Coordinates of C-alpha atoms in Angstrom, one line a residue:
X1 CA -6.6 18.6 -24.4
X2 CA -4.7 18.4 -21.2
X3 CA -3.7 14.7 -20.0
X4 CA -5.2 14.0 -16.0
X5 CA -4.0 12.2 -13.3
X6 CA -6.9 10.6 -11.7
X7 CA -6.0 8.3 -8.9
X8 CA -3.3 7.9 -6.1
X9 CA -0.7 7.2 -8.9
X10 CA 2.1 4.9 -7.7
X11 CA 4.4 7.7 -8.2
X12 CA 7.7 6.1 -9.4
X13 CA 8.3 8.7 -12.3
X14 CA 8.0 7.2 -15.1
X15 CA 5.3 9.3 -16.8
X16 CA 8.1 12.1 -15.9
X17 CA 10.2 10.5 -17.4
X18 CA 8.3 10.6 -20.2
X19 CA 6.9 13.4 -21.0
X20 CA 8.9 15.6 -23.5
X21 CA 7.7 19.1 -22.4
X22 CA 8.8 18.3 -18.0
X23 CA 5.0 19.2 -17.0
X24 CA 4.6 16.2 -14.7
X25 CA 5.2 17.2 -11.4
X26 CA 6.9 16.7 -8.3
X27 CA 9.2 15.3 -10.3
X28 CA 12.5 13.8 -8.7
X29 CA 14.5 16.5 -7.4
X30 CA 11.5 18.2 -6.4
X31 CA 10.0 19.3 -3.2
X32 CA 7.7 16.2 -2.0
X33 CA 9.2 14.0 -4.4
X34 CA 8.6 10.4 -2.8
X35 CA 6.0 12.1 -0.7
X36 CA 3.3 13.7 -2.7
X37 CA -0.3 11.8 -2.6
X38 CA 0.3 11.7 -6.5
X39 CA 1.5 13.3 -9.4
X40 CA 0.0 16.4 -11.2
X41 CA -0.1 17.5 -15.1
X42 CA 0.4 21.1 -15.8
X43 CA -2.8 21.6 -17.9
X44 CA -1.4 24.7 -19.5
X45 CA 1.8 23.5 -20.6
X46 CA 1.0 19.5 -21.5
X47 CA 1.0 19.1 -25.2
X48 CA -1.4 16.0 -25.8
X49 CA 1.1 13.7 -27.1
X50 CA 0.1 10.4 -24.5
X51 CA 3.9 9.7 -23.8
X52 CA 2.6 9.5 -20.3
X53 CA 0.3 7.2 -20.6
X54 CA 2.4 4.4 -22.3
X55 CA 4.9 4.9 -19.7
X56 CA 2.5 5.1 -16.8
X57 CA 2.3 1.3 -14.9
X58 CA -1.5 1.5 -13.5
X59 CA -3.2 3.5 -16.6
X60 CA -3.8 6.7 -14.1
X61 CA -3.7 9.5 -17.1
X62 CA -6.4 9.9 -19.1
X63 CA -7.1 12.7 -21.6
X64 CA -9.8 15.3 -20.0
X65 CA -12.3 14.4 -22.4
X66 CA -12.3 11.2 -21.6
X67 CA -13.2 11.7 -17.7
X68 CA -16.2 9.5 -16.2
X69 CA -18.2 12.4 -14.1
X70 CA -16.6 10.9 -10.6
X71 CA -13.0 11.5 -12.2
X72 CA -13.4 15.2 -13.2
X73 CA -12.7 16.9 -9.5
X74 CA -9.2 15.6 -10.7
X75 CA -9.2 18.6 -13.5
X76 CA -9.6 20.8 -11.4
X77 CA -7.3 18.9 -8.6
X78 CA -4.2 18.8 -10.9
X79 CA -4.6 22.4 -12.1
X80 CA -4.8 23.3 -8.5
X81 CA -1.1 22.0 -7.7
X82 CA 0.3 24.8 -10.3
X83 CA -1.5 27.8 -9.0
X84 CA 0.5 26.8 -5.2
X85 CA 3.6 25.1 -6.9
X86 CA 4.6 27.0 -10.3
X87 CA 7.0 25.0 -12.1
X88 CA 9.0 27.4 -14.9
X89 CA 11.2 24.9 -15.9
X90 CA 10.0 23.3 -19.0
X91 CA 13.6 20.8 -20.0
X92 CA 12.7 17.6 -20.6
X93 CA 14.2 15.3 -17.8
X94 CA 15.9 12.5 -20.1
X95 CA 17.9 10.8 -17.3
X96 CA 19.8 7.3 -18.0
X97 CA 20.4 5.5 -14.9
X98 CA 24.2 5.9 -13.9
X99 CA 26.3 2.4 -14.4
X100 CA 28.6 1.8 -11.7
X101 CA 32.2 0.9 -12.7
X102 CA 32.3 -1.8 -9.7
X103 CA 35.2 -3.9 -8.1
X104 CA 36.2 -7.4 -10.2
X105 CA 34.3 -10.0 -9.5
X106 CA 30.4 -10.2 -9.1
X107 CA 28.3 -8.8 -6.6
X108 CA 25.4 -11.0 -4.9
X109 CA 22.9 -9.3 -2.9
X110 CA 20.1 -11.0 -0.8
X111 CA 17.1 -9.1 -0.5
X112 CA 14.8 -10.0 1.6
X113 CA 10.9 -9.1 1.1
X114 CA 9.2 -9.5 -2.1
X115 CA 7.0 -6.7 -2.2
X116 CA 7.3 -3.1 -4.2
X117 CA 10.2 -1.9 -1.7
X118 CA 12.4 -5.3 -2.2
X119 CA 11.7 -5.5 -6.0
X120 CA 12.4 -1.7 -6.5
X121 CA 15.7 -2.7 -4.7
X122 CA 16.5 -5.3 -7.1
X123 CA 15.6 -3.0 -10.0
X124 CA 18.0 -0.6 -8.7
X125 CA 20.5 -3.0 -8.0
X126 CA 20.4 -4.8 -11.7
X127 CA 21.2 -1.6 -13.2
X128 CA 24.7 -1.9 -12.8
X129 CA 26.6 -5.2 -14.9
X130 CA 27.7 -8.3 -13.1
X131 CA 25.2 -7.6 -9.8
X132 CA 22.9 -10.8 -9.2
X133 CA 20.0 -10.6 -6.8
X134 CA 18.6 -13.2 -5.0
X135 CA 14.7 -12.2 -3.4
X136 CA 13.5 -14.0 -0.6
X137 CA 10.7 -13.9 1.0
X138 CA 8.3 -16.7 3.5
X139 CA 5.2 -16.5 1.2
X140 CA 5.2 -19.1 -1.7
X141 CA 4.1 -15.6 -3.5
X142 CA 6.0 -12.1 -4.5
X143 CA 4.3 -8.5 -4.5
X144 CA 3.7 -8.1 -1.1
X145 CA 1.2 -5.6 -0.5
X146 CA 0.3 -4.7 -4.1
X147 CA -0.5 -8.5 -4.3
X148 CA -2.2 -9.1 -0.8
X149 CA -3.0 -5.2 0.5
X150 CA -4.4 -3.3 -2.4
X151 CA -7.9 -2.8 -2.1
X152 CA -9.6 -5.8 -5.0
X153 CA -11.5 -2.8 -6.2
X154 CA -8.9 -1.0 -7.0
X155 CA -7.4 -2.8 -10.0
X156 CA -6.1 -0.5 -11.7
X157 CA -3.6 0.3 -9.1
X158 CA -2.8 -3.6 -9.1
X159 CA -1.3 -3.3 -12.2
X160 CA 1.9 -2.0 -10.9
X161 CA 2.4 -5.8 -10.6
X162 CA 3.1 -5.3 -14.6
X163 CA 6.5 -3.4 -13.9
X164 CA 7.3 -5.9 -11.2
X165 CA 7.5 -8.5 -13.6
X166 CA 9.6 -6.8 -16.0
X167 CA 12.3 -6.4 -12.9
X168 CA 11.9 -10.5 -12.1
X169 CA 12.6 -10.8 -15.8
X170 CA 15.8 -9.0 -15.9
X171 CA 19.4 -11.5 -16.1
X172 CA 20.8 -11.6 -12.4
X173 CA 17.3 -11.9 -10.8
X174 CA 16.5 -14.9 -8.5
X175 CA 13.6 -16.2 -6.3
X176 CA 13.8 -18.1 -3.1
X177 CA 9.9 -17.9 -2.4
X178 CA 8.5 -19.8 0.7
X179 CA 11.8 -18.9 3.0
X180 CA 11.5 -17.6 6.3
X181 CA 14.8 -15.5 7.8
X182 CA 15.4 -16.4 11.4
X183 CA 13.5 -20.1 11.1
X184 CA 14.7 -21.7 7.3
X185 CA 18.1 -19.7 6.4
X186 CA 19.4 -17.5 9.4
X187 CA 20.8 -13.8 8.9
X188 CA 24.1 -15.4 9.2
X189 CA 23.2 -18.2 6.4
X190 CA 22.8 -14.9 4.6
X191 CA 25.8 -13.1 5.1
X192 CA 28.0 -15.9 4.6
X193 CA 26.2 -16.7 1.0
X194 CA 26.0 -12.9 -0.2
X195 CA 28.1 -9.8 0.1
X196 CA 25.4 -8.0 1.2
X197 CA 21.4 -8.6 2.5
X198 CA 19.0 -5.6 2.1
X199 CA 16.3 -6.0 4.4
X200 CA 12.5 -5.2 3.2
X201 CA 10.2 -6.5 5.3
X202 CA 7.6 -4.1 5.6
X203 CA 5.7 -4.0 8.7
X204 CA 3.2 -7.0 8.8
X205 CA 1.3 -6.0 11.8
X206 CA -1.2 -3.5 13.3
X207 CA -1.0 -0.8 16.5
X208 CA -3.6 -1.5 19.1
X209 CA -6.1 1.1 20.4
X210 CA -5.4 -0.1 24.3
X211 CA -8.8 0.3 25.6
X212 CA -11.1 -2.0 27.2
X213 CA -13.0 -5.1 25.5
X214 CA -10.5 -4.8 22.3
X215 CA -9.8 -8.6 23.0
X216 CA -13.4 -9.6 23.0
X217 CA -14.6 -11.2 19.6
X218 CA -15.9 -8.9 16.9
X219 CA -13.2 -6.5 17.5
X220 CA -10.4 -6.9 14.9
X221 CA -7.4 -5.7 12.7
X222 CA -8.0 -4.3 9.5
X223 CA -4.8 -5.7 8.6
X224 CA -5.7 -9.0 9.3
X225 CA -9.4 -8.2 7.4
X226 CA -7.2 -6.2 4.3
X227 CA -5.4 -9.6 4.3
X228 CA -8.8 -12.0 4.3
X229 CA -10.9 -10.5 1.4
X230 CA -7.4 -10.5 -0.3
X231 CA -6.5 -14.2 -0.3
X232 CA -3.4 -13.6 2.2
X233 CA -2.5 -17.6 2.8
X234 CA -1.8 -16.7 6.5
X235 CA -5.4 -15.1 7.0
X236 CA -7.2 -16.6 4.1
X237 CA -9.0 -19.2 5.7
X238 CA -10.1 -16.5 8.8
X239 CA -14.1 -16.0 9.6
X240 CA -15.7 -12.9 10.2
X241 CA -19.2 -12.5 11.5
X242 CA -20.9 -10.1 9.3
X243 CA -24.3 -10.5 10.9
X244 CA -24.8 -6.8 12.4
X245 CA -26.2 -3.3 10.4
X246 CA -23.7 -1.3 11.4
X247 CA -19.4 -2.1 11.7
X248 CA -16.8 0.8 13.2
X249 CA -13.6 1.4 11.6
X250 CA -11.5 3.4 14.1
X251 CA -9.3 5.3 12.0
X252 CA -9.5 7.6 8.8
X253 CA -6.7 6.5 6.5
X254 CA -6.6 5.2 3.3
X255 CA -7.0 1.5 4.7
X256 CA -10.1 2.3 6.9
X257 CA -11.3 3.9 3.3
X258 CA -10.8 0.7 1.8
X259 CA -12.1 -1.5 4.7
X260 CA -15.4 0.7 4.4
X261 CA -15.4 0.4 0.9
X262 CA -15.3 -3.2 0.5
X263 CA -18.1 -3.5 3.6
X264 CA -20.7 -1.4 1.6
X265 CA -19.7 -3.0 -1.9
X266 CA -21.7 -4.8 -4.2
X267 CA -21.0 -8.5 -4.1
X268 CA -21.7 -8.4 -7.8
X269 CA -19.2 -5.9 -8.2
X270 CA -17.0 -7.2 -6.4
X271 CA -17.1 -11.1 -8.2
X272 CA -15.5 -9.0 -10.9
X273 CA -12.5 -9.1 -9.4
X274 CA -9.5 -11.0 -7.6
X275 CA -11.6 -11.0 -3.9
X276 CA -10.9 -13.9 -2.2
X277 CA -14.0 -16.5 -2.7
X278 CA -14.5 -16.9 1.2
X279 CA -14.5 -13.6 1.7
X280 CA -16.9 -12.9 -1.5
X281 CA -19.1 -15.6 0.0
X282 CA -19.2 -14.0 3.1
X283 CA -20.2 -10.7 1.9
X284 CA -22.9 -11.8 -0.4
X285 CA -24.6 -12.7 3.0
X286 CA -23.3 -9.8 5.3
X287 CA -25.9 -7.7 6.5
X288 CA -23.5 -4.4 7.1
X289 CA -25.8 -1.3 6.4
X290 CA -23.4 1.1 7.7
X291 CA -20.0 1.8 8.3
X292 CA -18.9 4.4 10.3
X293 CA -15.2 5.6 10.6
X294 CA -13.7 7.5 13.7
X295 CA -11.1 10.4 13.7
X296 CA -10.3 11.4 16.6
X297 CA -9.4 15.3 15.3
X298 CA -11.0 17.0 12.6
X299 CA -11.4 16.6 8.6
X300 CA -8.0 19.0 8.3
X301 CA -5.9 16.2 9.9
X302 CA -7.6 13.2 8.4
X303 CA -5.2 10.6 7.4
X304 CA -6.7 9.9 4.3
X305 CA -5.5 11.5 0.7
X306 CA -7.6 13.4 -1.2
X307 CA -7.3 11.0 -4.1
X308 CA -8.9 8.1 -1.9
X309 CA -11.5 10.9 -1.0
X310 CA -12.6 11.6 -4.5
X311 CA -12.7 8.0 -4.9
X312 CA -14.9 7.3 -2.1
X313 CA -17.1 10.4 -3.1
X314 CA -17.6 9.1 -6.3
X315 CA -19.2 5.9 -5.1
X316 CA -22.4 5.6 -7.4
X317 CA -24.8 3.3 -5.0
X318 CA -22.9 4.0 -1.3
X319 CA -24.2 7.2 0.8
X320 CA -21.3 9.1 2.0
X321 CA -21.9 11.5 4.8
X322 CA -19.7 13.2 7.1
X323 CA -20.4 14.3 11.0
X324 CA -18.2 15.8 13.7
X325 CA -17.3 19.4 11.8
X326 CA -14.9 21.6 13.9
X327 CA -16.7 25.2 15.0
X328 CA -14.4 27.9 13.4
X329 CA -13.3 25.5 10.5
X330 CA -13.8 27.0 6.9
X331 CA -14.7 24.6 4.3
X332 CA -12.3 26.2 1.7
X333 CA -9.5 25.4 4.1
X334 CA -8.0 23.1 1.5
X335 CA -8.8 21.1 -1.3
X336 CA -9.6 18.2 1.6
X337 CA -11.8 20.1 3.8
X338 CA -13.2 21.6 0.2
X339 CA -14.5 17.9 -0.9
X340 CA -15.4 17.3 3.1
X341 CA -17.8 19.8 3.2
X342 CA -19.4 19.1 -0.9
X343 CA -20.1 15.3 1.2
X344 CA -21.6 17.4 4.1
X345 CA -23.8 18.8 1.9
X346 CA -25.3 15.8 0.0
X347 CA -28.9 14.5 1.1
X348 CA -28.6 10.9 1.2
X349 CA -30.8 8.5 0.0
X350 CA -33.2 6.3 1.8
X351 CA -32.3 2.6 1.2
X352 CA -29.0 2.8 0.3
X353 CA -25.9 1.4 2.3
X354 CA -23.7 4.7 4.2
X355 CA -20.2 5.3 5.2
X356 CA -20.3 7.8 7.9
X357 CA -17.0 9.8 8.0
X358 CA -17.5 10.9 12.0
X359 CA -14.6 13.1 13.0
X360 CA -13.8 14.8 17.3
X361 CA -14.5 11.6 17.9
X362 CA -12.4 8.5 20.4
X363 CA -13.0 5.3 21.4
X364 CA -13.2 4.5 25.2
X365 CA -14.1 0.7 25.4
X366 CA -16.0 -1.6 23.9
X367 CA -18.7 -3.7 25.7
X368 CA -20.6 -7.3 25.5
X369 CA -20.5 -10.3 27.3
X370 CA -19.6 -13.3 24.5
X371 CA -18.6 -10.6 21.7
X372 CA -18.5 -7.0 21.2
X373 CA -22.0 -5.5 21.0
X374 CA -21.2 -1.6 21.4
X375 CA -18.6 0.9 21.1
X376 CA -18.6 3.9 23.5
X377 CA -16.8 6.9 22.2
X378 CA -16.2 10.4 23.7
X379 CA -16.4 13.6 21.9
X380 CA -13.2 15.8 21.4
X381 CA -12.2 19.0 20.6
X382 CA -9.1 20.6 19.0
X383 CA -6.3 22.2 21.0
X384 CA -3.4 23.5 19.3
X385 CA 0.1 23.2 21.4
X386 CA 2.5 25.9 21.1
X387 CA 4.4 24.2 18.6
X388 CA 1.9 24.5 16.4
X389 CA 0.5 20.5 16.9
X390 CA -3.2 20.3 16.2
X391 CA -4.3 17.6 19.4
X392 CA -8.0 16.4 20.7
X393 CA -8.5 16.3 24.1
X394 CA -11.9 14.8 25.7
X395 CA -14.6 17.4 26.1
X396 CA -16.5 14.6 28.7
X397 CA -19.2 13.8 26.5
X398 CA -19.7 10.5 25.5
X399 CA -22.1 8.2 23.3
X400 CA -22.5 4.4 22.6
X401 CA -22.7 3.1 19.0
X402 CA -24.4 -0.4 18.6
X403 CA -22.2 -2.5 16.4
X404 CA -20.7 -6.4 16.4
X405 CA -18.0 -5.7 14.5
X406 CA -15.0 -2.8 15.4
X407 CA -11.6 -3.0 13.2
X408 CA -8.4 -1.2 14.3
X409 CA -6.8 0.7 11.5
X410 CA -4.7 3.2 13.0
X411 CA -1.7 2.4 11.4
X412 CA 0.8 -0.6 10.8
X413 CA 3.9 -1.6 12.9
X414 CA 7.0 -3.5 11.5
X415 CA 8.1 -6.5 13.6
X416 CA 12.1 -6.9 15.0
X417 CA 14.2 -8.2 12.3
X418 CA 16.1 -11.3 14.2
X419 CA 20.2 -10.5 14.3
X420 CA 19.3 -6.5 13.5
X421 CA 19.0 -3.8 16.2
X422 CA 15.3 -2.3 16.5
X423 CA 13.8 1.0 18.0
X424 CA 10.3 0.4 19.6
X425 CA 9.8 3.3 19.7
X426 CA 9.7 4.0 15.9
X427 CA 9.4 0.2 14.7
X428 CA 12.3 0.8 12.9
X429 CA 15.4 -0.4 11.9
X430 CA 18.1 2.3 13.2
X431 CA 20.3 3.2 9.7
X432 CA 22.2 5.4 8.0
X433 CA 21.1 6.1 4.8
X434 CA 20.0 2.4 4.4
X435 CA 23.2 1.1 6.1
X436 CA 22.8 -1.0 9.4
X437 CA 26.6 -1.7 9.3
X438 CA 28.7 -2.8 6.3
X439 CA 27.1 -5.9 4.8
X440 CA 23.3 -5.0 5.9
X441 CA 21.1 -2.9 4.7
X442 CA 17.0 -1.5 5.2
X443 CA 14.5 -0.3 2.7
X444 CA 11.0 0.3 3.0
X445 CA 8.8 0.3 5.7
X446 CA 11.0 -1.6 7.7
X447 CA 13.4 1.6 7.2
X448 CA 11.8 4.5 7.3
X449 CA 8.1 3.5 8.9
X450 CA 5.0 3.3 7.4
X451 CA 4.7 6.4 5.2
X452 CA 4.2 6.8 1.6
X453 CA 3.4 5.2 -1.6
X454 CA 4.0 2.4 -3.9
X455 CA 6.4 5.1 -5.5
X456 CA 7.7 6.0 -2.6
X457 CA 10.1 2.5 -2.2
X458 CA 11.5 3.4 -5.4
X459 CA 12.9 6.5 -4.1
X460 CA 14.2 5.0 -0.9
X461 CA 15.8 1.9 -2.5
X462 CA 17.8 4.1 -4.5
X463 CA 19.6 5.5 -1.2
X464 CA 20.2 2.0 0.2
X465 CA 21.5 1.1 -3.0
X466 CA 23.7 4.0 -3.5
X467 CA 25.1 3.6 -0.2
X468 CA 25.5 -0.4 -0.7
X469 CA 27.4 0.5 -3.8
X470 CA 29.5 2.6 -2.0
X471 CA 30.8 0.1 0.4
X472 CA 31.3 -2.9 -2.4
X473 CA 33.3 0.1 -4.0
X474 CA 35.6 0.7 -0.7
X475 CA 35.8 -3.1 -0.3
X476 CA 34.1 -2.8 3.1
X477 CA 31.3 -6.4 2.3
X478 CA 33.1 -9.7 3.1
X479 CA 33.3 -12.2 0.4
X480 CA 30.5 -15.0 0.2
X481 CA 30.8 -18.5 0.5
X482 CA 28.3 -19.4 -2.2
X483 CA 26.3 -22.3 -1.3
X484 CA 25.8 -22.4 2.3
X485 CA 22.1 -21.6 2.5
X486 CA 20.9 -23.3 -0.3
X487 CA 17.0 -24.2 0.4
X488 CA 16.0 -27.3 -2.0
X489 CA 12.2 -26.4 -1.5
X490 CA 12.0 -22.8 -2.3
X491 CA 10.2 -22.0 -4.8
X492 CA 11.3 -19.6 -7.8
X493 CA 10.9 -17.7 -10.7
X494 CA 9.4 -20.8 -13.2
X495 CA 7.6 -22.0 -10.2
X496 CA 5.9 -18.4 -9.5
X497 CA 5.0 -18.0 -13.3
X498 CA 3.3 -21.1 -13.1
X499 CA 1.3 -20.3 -10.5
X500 CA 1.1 -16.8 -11.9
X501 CA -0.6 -18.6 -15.4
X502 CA -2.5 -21.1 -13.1
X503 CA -4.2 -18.0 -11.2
X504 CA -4.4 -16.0 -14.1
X505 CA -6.2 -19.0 -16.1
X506 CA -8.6 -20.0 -13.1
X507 CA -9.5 -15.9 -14.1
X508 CA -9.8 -15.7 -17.2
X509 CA -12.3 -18.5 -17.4
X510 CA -14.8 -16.9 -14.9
X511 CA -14.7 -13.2 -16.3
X512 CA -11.7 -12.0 -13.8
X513 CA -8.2 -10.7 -13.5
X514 CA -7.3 -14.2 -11.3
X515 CA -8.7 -16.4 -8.9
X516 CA -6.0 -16.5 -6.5
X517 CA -4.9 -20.1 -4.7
X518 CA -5.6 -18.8 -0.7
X519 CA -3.6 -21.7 0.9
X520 CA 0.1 -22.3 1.3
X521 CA -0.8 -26.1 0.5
X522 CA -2.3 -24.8 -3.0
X523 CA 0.1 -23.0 -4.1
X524 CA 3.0 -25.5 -3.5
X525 CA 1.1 -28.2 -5.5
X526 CA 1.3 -25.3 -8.2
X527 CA 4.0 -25.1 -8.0
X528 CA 4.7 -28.3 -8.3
X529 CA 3.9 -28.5 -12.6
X530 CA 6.8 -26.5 -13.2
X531 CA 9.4 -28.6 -11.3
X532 CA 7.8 -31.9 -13.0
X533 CA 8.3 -30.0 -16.7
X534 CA 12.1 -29.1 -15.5
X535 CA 13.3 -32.7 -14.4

């Protein structure tokens, strides 16, 4: 009775870890390590003992038999990874983190971002004796993403949080929540307080589509929608009108997925969870039939992972149909265009709601007087370049699709870091192996771009880290002044757990995980009980 992974796993290893027989795979070392869409269990080699799923963080393996019928494509899904990537080697991988022997005298790091890539950063970092981290971050609440960008139907995933507060819990850690860089405490305040600042910042906003009309009203970011039906206190309070049968998402990735998702859910459903209440409101009035997303090339380049696919596919009460299928293109070209064409194939079924996955397809503008009120899009076809580069290029014909509401999610953008160099180009902080100069360091988005998986930070913090280590170790990070950029109104780790139990509570009481507090003001006045307990 093989164990299955079943979702877009958060990939930071620790079922490998785990398992005594080495049949989780990529495992670190690996090809695609850091990389993969998830992980995979060698069904003929994995011995049924359920190490993997006590060590797993968002409950991702289950035993075969105990598949629902929307999670068994993942059978056959993990088996598939071993017929194109044997693994032979069956030594368990019992790896103990490697203690430093560092310089006399502690080492303070500031990191700053409190989300998976500045957390895994700490973790890293309090591995080694006498290192203290200090996390900031401007939000009066940690987790970043997994807190305010993970999809509220998605839960399970959520539950990563779990492991981040084992790594808040550790001696050394520190919170200064509610702290801006560059407007409360400077990057000098910083460097003169700590050795060294590891920047993880993520990349908080969204690339445009530069066409005509995206200003008008009804035309949005899914970032800024992602952060609204989550409870993001910058976006929280943000209104979307809802009133039209049909919204576009322009973009196929796993956040247009998500976006559609949420559009076509039931409200019922969704009360189940941590939605925001003004966004739960919202929807239980919304009169969105249909959600179509655009790819502008075919289903073989969708942005999308096949996890989020299966997911989507597996939708009891949503239609899922796709349009747009390339001539010449085989449905067995891989397992995506595999599960592309099964969708294809499906006869839908009158009443329900539909997400329309519409590939060749571009946006030109969008039109309306007071608000948007159509989308016109052009047809495209596939070109490849002599370098091999799949591209669409217009083939002149062109459609109008009647919609009020268009989102943008074709990807996020990191903003400069104030006193850091940035490429605009790449959004990017320029770095060698995590190193801006001695002193200052990147991880995450902010680092690398944004790529990969919850999992995914783990493996890059551990090359910042290395190479911060490296420099404490060659005595190339100044001294601190401790002191200097003390903050009396930051909010730490009591004052998060408080609002953490207050959340949780507010949940618990009406038959969900939490009912988060949406509004700086809110959380602050949380916050408040556990200072009054300490003085």
């Amino acid at each position: 009775m093989p164990y299955v992974v079943t979702r877009s796993c958060c990939a930071d290893a620790s079922c490998v870890l785990a398992c005594p027989v080495n049949c989780i795979h990529p495992a670190p070392g690996d090809p695609g390590f850091g990389t993969a869409e998830m992980l995979y269990v060698d069904p003929r080699t994995c011995v049924d003992c359920g190490a993997c799923t006590s060590a797993c963080p968002v409950d991702a393996l289950k035993p075969h038999t105990a598949l629902g019928a929307a999670e068994l494509p993942f059978l056959e899904l993990n088996a598939d990874y071993y017929k194109q990537n044997p693994h032979d080697d069956r030594t368990p991988m019992y790896v103990l983190p490697k203690q430093r022997s560092l310089p006399a005298g502690d080492l303070s790091v500031a990191v700053v971002g409190a989300g998976p890539a500045g957390l895994f950063a700490a973790d890293e970092l309090l591995r080694h004796p006498g290192v203290r981290v200090t996390v900031y971050d401007r939000l009066p609440t940690p987790y970043g993403l997994a807190r305010a960008g993970v999809a509220p139907d998605h839960q399970d995933t959520k539950q990563v949080t779990e492991l981040f507060r084992t790594i808040e819990s550790q001696p050394g850690f520190g919170y200064r929540l509610g702290v801006e860089i560059g407007t409360t405490l400077t990057h000098t305040d910083l460097l003169r307080e700590h050795h060294a600042v590891i920047y993880a910042v993520g990349a908080a906003t969204d690339k445009r589509l530069g066409i005509d009309g995206e200003d008008l009203p009804g035309s949005v970011s899914a970032t800024d929608f992602v952060a609204w039906y989550n409870g993001h206190p910058d976006r929280a309070h943000d209104h979307y009108d809802l009133d039209t049968e049909r919204a576009v998402v322009v973009g196929n990735g796993n956040v247009a997925l998500d976006v559609a998702r949420i559009l076509t859910a039931d409200p019922e459903a969704l009360a189940r969870t941590d939605i925001s209440d003004r966004a739960l409101a919202a929807l239980r009035t919304s009169k969105v039939r249909e959600v179509v997303l655009l790819g502008r090339r075919g289903p073989a380049q969708a942005a999308f992972t096949v996890p989020e696919l299966l997911a989507l596919a597996g939708l009891e009460d949503v239609d899922v149909s796709v349009e747009g299928w390339p001539e010449g293109l085989e449905p067995d070209t891989d397992d995506r265009t595999r599960l592309l064409s099964q969708l294809a194939a499906r006869t839908p079924v009158e009443g329900r709601r539909r997400i329309v996955l519409r590939f060749l397809t571009s946006p030109v503008r969008l039109t309306g007087e007071a608000s948007v009120r159509a989308l016109e899009v052009a047809a495209t076809a596939l070109h490849t370049d002599e370098d091999g580069t799949v591209r669409a290029r217009p083939t002149g014909e062109t459609r109008t699709l009647e919609t009020g509401l268009v989102l943008r999610a074709v990807g996020y953008r990191a903003r400069p870091v104030p006193g850091l160099p940035f490429d605009e180009t790449s959004a990017t902080v320029p770095h060698e192996a995590g190193r801006v100069e001695p002193g200052v360091y990147v991880a995450g988005w902010i680092k690398r771009g944004p790529t990969g998986f919850i999992g995914t930070n783990k493996t890059c913090a551990q090359e910042t880290v290395e190479t911060l280590l490296d420099d404490f170790s060659a005595g190339h990070l100044a001294r601190p002044v401790h002191g200097v950029g003390t903050v009396t109104q930051a909010l730490g780790l009591e004052e998060w757990r408080t609002i953490d139990r207050a959340e949780r509570a507010a949940g618990e009481a009406q038959g969900r995980p939490r009912v988060k507090f949406t509004d700086t003001d809110s959380l602050h006045e949380a916050a408040r009980t556990a200072r009054a307990v300490r003085t």
